[in-house]
Amino acid sequence: MKITEIAFTCYPVTDMARARAFYEGNLGLTPTIVHASDDGSTAWTEYEIGAGAFSLGKWDDWKPTAEGASVAFEVDDFDATIAQLKEAGVAFKMEPFPTPVCRMAFVLDPDGSAVCIHKRHAH
């Protein structure tokens, strides 16, 4: 077996409209797939990013957590993105910090899931 890429990462959400407002309004993502059951009990929204996708899923038995896995979104302008998120009042789990290979910060989505804002250093 050889894994060739990450097909998608999915975060559980409790309120799809609220989650979409955060990811589309604050992070500028554009949905490529939107699906919901007729009764609204389940929903799926997918955003294509590069070769993979980031998804939001709503199921009664799948709950969000800030302690689980996190997605890291690579941004073109780290400082401008951080300023925009702070101006929008987005909650920060970890303020911006440098590493030997990047700069990153963690924000919280409306369900409390951690989202990494990331910028690799130039090579």
Short mmCIF file of C-alpha atoms in Angstrom, two decimals:
data_model
loop_
_atom_site.label_atom_id
_atom_site.label_comp_id
_atom_site.label_asym_id
_atom_site.label_seq_id
_atom_site.Cartn_x
_atom_site.Cartn_y
_atom_site.Cartn_z
CA MET A 1 0.00 0.00 0.00
CA LYS A 2 1.16 3.52 -0.77
CA ILE A 3 -0.75 6.58 0.45
CA THR A 4 -0.48 9.21 -2.29
CA GLU A 5 -2.25 12.23 -0.78
CA ILE A 6 -4.73 13.36 1.84
CA ALA A 7 -8.15 13.17 0.19
CA PHE A 8 -9.89 15.29 2.82
CA THR A 9 -9.94 16.33 6.44
CA CYS A 10 -13.36 16.66 8.09
CA TYR A 11 -14.38 18.52 11.23
CA PRO A 12 -17.60 17.70 13.07
CA VAL A 13 -19.90 20.68 13.64
CA THR A 14 -23.10 21.18 15.61
CA ASP A 15 -24.58 24.01 13.51
CA MET A 16 -23.71 23.88 9.80
CA ALA A 17 -24.91 27.42 9.01
CA ARG A 18 -22.83 28.88 11.86
CA ALA A 19 -19.78 26.81 10.87
CA ARG A 20 -20.09 27.82 7.20
CA ALA A 21 -20.36 31.48 8.22
CA PHE A 22 -17.05 31.13 10.11
CA TYR A 23 -15.10 29.22 7.45
CA GLU A 24 -16.48 31.18 4.51
CA GLY A 25 -16.70 34.59 6.19
CA ASN A 26 -13.52 34.60 8.28
CA LEU A 27 -11.27 32.26 6.28
CA GLY A 28 -12.60 33.00 2.79
CA LEU A 29 -13.29 29.39 1.80
CA THR A 30 -15.72 28.69 -1.08
CA PRO A 31 -17.82 25.52 -0.89
CA THR A 32 -17.58 23.00 -3.71
CA ILE A 33 -20.07 20.46 -2.31
CA VAL A 34 -23.03 21.20 -0.03
CA HIS A 35 -25.41 18.44 1.03
CA ALA A 36 -27.97 18.12 3.80
CA SER A 37 -30.58 15.50 4.65
CA ASP A 38 -34.20 16.50 4.20
CA ASP A 39 -34.73 16.72 7.95
CA GLY A 40 -31.46 18.62 8.57
CA SER A 41 -30.10 15.97 10.95
CA THR A 42 -27.02 15.39 8.80
CA ALA A 43 -25.07 17.75 6.56
CA TRP A 44 -21.80 17.89 4.64
CA THR A 45 -19.93 20.87 3.19
CA GLU A 46 -16.67 20.46 1.33
CA TYR A 47 -14.06 23.03 0.29
CA GLU A 48 -11.44 22.03 -2.28
CA ILE A 49 -8.00 23.35 -1.33
CA GLY A 50 -5.08 22.39 -3.54
CA ALA A 51 -5.02 18.64 -4.15
CA GLY A 52 -7.29 17.83 -1.20
CA ALA A 53 -10.37 19.08 0.56
CA PHE A 54 -11.45 20.38 3.95
CA SER A 55 -14.93 19.29 5.00
CA LEU A 56 -17.52 20.02 7.67
CA GLY A 57 -19.79 17.21 8.77
CA LYS A 58 -22.87 17.23 11.01
CA TRP A 59 -24.08 13.97 12.59
CA ASP A 60 -25.78 13.57 15.95
CA ASP A 61 -23.23 11.05 17.21
CA TRP A 62 -20.09 12.91 16.03
CA LYS A 63 -19.09 15.72 18.39
CA PRO A 64 -16.50 18.50 17.98
CA THR A 65 -13.47 18.67 20.26
CA ALA A 66 -10.51 21.01 20.57
CA GLU A 67 -8.42 18.07 21.76
CA GLY A 68 -8.58 16.06 18.53
CA ALA A 69 -6.76 16.46 15.24
CA SER A 70 -6.39 19.90 13.70
CA VAL A 71 -6.10 21.17 10.17
CA ALA A 72 -3.37 23.63 9.18
CA PHE A 73 -4.31 26.15 6.49
CA GLU A 74 -1.32 27.58 4.61
CA VAL A 75 -1.87 31.31 3.98
CA ASP A 76 -0.17 33.69 1.57
CA ASP A 77 0.20 36.59 4.04
CA PHE A 78 0.46 35.42 7.66
CA ASP A 79 0.47 38.87 9.32
CA ALA A 80 -2.50 40.16 7.29
CA THR A 81 -4.47 36.97 8.01
CA ILE A 82 -3.82 37.20 11.75
CA ALA A 83 -4.80 40.88 11.78
CA GLN A 84 -8.02 40.11 9.87
CA LEU A 85 -8.96 37.29 12.27
CA LYS A 86 -8.30 39.48 15.32
CA GLU A 87 -10.34 42.31 13.81
CA ALA A 88 -13.22 39.87 13.27
CA GLY A 89 -13.06 38.85 16.96
CA VAL A 90 -12.04 35.24 16.27
CA ALA A 91 -10.90 33.46 19.44
CA PHE A 92 -7.23 32.42 19.54
CA LYS A 93 -6.21 29.19 21.27
CA MET A 94 -2.51 29.98 20.68
CA GLU A 95 -1.20 33.37 19.63
CA PRO A 96 1.20 33.50 16.65
CA PHE A 97 4.59 31.92 17.27
CA PRO A 98 7.64 31.00 15.16
CA THR A 99 9.21 27.58 14.64
CA PRO A 100 12.38 26.75 12.71
CA VAL A 101 10.30 26.02 9.57
CA CYS A 102 7.19 28.20 9.87
CA ARG A 103 5.02 30.68 11.72
CA MET A 104 1.67 29.54 13.07
CA ALA A 105 -1.24 30.34 15.34
CA PHE A 106 -4.32 28.39 16.42
CA VAL A 107 -7.82 29.83 16.34
CA LEU A 108 -11.08 28.24 17.48
CA ASP A 109 -14.06 27.72 15.23
CA PRO A 110 -17.60 28.23 16.63
CA ASP A 111 -17.65 24.64 17.99
CA GLY A 112 -14.27 25.05 19.71
CA SER A 113 -12.27 23.00 17.18
CA ALA A 114 -8.68 24.18 16.77
CA VAL A 115 -7.66 25.49 13.34
CA CYS A 116 -4.01 26.23 12.57
CA ILE A 117 -3.13 29.28 10.50
CA HIS A 118 0.25 28.48 8.96
CA LYS A 119 2.99 30.04 6.83
CA ARG A 120 6.12 28.15 5.83
CA HIS A 121 9.39 30.09 5.79
CA ALA A 122 10.82 30.76 2.35
CA HIS A 123 13.35 28.10 1.30
#
